Tab-separated table of C-alpha atoms in Angstrom:
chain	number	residue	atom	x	y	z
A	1	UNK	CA	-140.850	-44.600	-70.073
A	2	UNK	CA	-141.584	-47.185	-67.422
A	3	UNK	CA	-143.501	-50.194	-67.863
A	4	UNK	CA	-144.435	-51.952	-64.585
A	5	UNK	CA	-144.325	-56.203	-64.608
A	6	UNK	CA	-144.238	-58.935	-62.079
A	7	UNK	CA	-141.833	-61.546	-61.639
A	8	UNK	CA	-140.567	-64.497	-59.204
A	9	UNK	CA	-137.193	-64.917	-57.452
A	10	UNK	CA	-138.374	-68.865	-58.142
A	11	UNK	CA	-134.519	-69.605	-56.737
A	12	UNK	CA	-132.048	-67.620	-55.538
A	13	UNK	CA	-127.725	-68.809	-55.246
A	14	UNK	CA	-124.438	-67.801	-54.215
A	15	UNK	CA	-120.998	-69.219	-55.192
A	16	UNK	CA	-118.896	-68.884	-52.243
A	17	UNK	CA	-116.250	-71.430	-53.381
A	18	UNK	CA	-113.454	-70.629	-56.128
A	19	UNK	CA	-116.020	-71.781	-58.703
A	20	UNK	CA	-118.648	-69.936	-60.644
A	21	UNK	CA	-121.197	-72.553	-60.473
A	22	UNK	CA	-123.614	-71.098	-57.739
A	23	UNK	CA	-125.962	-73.402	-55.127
A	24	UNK	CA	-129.426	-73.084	-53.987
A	25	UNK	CA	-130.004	-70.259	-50.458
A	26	UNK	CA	-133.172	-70.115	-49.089
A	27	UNK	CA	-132.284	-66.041	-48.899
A	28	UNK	CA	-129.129	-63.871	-50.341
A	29	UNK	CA	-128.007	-60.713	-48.634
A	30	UNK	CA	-127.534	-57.759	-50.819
A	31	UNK	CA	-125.980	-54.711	-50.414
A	32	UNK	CA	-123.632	-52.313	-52.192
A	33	UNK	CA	-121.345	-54.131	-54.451
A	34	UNK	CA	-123.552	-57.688	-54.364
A	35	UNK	CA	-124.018	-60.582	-52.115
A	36	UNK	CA	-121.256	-60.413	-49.197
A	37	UNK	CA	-119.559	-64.110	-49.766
A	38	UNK	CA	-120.383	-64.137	-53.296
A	39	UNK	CA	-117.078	-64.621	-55.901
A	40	UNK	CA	-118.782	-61.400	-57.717
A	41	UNK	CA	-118.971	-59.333	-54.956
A	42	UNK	CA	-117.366	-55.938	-54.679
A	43	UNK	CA	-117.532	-52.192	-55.589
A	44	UNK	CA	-114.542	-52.949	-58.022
A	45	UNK	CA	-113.370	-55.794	-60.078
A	46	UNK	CA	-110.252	-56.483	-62.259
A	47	UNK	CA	-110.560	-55.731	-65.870
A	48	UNK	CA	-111.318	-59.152	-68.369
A	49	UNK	CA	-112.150	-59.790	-72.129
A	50	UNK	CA	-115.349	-58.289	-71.404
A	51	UNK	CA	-113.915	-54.732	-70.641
A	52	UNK	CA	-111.611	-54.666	-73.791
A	53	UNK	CA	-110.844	-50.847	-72.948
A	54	UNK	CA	-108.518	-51.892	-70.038
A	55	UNK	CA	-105.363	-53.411	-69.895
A	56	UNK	CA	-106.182	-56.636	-68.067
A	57	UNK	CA	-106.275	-56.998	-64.762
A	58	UNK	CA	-106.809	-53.081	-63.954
A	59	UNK	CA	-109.145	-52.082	-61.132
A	60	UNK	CA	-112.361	-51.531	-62.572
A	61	UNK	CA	-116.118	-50.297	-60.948
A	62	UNK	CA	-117.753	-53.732	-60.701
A	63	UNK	CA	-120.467	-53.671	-62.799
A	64	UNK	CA	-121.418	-56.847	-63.010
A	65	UNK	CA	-122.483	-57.631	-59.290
A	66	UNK	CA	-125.428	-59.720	-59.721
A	67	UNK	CA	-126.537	-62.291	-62.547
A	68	UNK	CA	-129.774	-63.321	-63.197
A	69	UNK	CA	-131.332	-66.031	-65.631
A	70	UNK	CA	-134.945	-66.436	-66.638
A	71	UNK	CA	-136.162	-69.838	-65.927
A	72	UNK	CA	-137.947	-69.735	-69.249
A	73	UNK	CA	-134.850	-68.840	-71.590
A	74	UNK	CA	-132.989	-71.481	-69.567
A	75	UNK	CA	-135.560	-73.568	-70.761
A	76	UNK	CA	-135.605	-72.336	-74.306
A	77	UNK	CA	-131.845	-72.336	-74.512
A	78	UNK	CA	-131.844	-76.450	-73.259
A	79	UNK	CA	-134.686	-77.102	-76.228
A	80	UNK	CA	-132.062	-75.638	-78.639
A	81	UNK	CA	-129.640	-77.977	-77.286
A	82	UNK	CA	-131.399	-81.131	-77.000
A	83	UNK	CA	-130.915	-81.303	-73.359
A	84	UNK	CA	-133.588	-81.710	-70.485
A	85	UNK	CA	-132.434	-78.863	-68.567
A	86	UNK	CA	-129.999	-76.009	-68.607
A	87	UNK	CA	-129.638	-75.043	-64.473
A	88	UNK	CA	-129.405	-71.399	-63.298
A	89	UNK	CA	-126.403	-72.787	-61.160
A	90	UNK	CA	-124.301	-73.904	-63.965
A	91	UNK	CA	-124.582	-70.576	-65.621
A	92	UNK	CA	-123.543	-68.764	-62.444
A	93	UNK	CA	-126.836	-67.543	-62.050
A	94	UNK	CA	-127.699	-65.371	-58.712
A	95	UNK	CA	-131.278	-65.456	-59.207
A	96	UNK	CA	-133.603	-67.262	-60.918
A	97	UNK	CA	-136.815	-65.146	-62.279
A	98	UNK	CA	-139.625	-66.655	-64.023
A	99	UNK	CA	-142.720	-64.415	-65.483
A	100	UNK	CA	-140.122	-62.748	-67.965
A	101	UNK	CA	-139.492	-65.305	-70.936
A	102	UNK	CA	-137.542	-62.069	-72.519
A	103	UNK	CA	-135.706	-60.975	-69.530
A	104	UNK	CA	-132.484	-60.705	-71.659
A	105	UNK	CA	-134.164	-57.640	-73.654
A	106	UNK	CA	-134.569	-55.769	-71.156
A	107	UNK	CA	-132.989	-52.569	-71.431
A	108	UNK	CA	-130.178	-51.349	-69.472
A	109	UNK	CA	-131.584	-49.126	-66.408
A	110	UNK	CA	-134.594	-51.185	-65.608
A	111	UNK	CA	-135.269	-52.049	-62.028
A	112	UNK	CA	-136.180	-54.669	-59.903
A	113	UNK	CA	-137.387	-54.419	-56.829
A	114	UNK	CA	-137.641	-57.105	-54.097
A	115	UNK	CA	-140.233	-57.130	-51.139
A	116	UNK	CA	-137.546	-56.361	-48.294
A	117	UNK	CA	-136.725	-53.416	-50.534
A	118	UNK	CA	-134.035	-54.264	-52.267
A	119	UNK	CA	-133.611	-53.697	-55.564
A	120	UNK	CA	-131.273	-53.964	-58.931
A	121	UNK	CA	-130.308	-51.769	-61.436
A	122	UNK	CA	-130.154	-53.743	-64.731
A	123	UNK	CA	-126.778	-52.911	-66.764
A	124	UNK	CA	-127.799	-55.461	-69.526
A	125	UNK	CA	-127.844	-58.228	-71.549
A	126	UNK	CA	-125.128	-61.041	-70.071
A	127	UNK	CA	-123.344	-62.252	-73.056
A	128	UNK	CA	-122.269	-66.293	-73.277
A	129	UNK	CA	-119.091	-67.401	-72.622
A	130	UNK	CA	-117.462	-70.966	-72.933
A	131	UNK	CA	-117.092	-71.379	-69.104
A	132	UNK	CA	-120.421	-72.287	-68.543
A	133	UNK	CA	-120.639	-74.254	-71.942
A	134	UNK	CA	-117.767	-76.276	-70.370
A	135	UNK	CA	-120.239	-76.898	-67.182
A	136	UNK	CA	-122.747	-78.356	-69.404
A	137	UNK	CA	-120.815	-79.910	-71.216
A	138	UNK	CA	-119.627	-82.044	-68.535
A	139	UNK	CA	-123.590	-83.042	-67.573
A	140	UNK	CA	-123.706	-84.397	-70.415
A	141	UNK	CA	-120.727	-86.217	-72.114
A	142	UNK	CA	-122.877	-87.870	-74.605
A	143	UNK	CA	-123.843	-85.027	-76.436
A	144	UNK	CA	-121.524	-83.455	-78.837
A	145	UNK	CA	-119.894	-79.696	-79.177
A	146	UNK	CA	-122.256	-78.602	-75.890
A	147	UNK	CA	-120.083	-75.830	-74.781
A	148	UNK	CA	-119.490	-74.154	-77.921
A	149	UNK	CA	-123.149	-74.786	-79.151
A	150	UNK	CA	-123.933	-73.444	-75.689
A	151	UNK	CA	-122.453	-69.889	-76.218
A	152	UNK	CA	-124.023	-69.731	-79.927
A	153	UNK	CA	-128.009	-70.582	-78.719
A	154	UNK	CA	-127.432	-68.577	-75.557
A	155	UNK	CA	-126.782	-65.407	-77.319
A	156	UNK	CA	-129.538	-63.008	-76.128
A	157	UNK	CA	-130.629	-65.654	-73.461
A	158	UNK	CA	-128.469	-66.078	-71.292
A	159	UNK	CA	-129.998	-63.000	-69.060
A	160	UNK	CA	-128.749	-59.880	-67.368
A	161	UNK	CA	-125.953	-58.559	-65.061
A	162	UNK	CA	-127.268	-55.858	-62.710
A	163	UNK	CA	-125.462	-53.704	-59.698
A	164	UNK	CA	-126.940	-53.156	-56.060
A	165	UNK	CA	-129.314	-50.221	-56.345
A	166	UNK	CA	-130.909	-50.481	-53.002
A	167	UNK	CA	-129.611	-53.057	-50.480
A	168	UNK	CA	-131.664	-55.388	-48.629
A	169	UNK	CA	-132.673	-58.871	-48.324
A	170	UNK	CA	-134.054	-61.550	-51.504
A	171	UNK	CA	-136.130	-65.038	-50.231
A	172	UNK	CA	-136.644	-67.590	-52.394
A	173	UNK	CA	-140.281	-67.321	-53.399
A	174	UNK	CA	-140.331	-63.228	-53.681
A	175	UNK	CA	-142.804	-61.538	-55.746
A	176	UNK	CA	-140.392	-58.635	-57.387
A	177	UNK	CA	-141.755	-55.940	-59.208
A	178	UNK	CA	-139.884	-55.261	-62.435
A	179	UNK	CA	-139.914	-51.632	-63.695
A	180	UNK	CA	-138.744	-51.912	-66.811
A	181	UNK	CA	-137.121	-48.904	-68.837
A	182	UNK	CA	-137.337	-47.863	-72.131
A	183	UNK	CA	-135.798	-44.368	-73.816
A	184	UNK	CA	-137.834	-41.468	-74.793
A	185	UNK	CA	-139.572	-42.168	-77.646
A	186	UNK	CA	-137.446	-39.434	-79.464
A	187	UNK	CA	-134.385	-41.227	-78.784
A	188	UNK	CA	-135.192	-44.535	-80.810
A	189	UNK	CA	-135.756	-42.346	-84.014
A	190	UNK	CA	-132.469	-40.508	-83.388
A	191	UNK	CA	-129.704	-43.530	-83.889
A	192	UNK	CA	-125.867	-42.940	-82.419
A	193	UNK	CA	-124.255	-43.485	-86.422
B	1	UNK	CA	-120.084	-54.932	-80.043
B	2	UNK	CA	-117.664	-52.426	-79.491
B	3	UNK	CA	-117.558	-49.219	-82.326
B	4	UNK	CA	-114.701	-46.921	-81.631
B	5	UNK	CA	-114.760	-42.886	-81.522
B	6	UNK	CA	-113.015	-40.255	-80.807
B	7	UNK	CA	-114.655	-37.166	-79.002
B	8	UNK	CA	-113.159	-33.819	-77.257
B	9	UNK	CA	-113.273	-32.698	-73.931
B	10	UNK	CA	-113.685	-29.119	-74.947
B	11	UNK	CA	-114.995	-27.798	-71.258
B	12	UNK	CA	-114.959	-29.533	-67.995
B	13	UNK	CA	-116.957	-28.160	-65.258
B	14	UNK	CA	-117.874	-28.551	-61.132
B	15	UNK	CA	-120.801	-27.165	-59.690
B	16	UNK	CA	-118.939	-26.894	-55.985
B	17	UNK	CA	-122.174	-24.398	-54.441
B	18	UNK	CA	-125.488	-25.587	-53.533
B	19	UNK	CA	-126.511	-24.590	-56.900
B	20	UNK	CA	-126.265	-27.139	-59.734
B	21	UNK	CA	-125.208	-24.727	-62.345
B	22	UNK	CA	-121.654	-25.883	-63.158
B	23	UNK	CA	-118.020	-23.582	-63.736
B	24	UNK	CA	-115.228	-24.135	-65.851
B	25	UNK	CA	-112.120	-25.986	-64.812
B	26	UNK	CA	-109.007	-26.346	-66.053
B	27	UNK	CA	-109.125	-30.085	-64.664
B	28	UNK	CA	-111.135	-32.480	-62.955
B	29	UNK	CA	-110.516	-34.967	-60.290
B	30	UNK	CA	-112.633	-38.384	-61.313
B	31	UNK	CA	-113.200	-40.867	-58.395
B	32	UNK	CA	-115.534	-43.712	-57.339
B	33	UNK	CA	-118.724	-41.812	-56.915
B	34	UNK	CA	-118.095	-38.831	-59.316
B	35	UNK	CA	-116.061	-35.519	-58.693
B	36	UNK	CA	-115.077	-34.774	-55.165
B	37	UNK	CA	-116.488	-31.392	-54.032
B	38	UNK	CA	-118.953	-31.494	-56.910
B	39	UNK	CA	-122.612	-31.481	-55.854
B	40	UNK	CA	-123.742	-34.446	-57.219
B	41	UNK	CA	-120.592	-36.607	-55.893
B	42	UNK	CA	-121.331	-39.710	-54.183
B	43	UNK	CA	-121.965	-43.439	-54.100
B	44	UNK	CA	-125.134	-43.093	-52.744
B	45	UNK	CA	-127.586	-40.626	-53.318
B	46	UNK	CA	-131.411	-39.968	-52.864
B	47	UNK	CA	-134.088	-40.930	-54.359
B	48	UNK	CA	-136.016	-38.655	-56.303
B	49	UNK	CA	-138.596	-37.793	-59.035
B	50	UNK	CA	-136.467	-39.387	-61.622
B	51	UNK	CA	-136.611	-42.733	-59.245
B	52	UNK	CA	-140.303	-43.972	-58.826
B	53	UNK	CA	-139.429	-46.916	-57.623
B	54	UNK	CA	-138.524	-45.670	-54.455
B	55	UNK	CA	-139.743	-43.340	-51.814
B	56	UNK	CA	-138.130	-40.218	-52.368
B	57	UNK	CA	-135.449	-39.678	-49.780
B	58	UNK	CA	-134.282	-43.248	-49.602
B	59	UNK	CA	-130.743	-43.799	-49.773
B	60	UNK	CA	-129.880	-45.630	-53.126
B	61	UNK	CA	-127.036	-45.646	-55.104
B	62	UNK	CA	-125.640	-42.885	-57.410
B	63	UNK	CA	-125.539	-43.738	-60.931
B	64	UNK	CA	-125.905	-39.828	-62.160
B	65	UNK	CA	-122.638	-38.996	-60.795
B	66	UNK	CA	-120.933	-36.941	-63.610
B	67	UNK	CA	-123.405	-35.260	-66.495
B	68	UNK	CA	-121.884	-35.277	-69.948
B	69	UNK	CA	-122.820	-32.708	-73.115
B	70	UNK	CA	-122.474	-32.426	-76.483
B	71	UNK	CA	-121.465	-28.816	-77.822
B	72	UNK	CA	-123.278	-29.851	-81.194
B	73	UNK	CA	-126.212	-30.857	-79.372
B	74	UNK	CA	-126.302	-27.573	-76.915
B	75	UNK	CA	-126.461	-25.487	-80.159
B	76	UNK	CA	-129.171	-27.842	-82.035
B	77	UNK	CA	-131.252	-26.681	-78.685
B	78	UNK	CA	-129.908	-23.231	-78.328
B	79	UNK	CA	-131.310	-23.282	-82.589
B	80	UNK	CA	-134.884	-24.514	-81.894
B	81	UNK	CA	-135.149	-22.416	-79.078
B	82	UNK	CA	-133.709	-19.576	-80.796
B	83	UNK	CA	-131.632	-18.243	-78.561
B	84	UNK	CA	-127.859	-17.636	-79.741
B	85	UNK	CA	-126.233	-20.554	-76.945
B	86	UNK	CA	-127.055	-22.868	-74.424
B	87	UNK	CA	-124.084	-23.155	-72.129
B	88	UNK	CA	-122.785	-26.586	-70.532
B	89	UNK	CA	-123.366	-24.425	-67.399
B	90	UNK	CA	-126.632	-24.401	-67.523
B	91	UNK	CA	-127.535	-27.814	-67.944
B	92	UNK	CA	-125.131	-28.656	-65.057
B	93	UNK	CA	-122.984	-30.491	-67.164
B	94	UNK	CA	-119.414	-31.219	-65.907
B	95	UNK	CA	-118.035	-32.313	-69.142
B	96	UNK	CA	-118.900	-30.774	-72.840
B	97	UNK	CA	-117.521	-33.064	-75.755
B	98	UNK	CA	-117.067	-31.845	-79.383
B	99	UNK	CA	-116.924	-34.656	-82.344
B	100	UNK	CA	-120.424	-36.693	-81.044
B	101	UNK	CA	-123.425	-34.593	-82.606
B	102	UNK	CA	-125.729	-37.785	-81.361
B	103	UNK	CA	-123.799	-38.364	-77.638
B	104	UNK	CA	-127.225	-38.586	-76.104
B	105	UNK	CA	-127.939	-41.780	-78.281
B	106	UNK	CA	-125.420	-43.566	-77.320
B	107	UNK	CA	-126.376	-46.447	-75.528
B	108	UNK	CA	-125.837	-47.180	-71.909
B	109	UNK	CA	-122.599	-49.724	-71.322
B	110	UNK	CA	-120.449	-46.997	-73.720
B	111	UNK	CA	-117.502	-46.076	-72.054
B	112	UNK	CA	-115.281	-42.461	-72.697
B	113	UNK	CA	-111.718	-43.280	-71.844
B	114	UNK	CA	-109.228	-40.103	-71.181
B	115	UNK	CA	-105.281	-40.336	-71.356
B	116	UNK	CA	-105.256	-40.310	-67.478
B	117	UNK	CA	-107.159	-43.463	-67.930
B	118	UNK	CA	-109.999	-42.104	-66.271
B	119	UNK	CA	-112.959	-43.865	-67.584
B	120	UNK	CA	-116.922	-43.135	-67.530
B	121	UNK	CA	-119.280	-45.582	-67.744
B	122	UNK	CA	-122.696	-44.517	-69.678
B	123	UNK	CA	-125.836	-45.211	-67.747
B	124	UNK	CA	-127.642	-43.724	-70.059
B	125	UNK	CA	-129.815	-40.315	-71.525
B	126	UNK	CA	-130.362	-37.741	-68.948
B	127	UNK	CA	-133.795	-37.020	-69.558
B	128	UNK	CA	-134.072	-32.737	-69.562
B	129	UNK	CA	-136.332	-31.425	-66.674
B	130	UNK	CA	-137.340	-28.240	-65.980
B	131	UNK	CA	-134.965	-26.022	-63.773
B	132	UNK	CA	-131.815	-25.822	-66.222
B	133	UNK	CA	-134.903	-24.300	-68.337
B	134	UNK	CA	-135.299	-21.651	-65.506
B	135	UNK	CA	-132.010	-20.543	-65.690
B	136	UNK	CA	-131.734	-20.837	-69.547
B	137	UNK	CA	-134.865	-18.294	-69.045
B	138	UNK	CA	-133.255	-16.078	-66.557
B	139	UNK	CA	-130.482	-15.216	-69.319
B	140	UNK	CA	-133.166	-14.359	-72.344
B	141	UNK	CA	-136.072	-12.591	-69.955
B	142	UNK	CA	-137.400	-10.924	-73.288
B	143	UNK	CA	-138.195	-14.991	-74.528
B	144	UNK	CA	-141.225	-16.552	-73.791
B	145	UNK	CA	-141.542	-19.701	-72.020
B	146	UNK	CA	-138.198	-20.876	-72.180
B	147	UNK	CA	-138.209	-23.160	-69.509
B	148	UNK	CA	-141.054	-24.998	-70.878
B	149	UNK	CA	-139.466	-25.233	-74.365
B	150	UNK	CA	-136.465	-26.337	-73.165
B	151	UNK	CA	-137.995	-29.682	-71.789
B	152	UNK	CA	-139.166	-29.887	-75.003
B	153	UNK	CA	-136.541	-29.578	-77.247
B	154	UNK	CA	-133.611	-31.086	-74.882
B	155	UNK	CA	-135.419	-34.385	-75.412
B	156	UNK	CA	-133.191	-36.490	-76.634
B	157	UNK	CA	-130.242	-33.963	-77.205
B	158	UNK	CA	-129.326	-33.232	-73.344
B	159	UNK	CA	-126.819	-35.850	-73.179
B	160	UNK	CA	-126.057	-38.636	-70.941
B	161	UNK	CA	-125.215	-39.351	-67.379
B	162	UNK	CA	-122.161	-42.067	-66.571
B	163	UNK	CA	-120.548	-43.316	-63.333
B	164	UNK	CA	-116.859	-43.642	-62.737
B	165	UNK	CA	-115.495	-47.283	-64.256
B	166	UNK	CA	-111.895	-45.818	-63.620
B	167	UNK	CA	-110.582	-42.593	-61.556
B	168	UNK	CA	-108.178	-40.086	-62.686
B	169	UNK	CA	-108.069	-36.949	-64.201
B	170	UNK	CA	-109.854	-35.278	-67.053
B	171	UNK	CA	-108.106	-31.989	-68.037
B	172	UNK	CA	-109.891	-29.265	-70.764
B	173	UNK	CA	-108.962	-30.345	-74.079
B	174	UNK	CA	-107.971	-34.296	-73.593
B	175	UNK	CA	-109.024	-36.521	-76.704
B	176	UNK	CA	-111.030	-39.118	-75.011
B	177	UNK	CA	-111.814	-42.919	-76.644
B	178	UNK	CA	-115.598	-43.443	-76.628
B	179	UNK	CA	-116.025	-47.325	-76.628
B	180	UNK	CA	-120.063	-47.284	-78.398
B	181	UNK	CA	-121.998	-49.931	-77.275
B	182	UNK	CA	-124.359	-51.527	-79.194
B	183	UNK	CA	-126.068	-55.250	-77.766
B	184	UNK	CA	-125.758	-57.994	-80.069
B	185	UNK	CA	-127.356	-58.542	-82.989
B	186	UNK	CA	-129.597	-61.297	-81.807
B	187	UNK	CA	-131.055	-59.078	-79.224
B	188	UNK	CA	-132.011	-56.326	-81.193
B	189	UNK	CA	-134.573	-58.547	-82.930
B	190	UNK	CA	-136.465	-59.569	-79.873
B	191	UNK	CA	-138.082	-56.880	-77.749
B	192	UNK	CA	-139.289	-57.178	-74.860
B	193	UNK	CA	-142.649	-56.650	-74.968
């Protein structure tokens, strides 16, 4: 049911401009709804291509408060592109985790929990869009295609969106304990079709 | 990504008494945080057993806030335990669908749209525990260890819990759109272990 693991907030970011792209804090504030400042933050959001349920632009629970990357998929997705790096800020990225080289996979209702107490309540896997392709792309002019090749070799690596469980405070540096969720075993052998 | 059902609201409940036993309406009222005047309405909630993570009786946020049943599932239980029902009631449930015989499979991110536009957003299984089993045993007092049997055989068929992506009304009866999710393809075939 629960599977205990450790991992490190090796960076943490905010994007408190009208762009995505986040920069380096030596702490982020968390509470219900995200990180006060942040572009994501809020109980609700408007309704976009991800939500393809609602007409556009409809007031929606904000669900996707928080990103995090995992340093190592970052670093797996940039070997699939030929590039020397692929930055947590260009994707957005809130936090930075590394100790998880699958963070992606895990599973919807995992937690992690920060020293201060916070914590975040995964809601799953971030799928790739062109926006941050874009980003890349302009690092890198020479290389060809980047931000669609980008949202191809990011698929199920581009890491997870999570909402505020438990406010509190993150520091670059924290030790978080991941608790990391998986259904009853009964469930797996039952499928939904 | 998205796989698109249909599914009947066939009961909708509130449990509006310090017990969580539930009673038919002829509507509900859906808002950020779950059902006004129902018991387990909220945006925060406590911690409890179903949180380790946290200290029970810290304030986190409330991501049970409506319970949702199957009718098919109810009477695959009510079969195994061999009892003639197991009522929506019972379980505390404040909505019972008709048309998904696997609604506790589907995976968290789903979302049930009604024609208020009130929309739920599936955070997952509601894993049975053992006081709906009490009261299932308070109705059949000639049955043996009900309670315990119920944990049991609700695994996996006790349905799911949701928060509220979109308020409005749910009224007994309304065909709601469940939006399945299932994670891309690429994720599937890496775990995380």
């Amino acid at each position: 049911m629960w599977k205990k693991r450790t991992a490190v907030a090796e960076h943490v970011y905010i994007a408190d401009t009208a762009s995505f792209v986040t920069e380096k804090q030596a702490k982020i504030v968390i509470d219900y709804g995200g990180i006060p400042g942040d572009l994501h933050f809020g109980l609700t959001k408007k309704a976009g291509a991800r939500e393809p349920m609602y007409k556009r632009g409809t007031e929606i629970f904000n669900r996707r408060q928080i990103s995090i990357v995992s340093v190592e998929e970052c670093l797996e997705i940039a070997g699939r592109l030929n590039i020397p790096a692929v930055l947590p800020e260009w994707l957005g990225a809130n936090i930075a985790l590394s100790g998880l080289p699958d963070l992606t996979s895990l599973r919807e209702g995992s937690r992690i929990v920060f020293p201060s107490g916070a914590s975040l309540l995964s809601e799953g896997e971030n799928e790739p869009c062109i926006q941050p392709g874009e980003v890349i792309q302009e690092q890198f002019p020479d290389k060809p295609k980047l931000a669609s090749r980008f949202v191809r070799h990011a698929m199920g690596r581009r890491g997870i969106v999570c909402i505020v469980e438990r406010p509190g405070l993150i520091h670059q540096g924290d030790q978080a304990e991941v608790w990391a969720y998986s259904p009853a075993a009964m469930k797996d052998a039952r499928s939904f079709a």
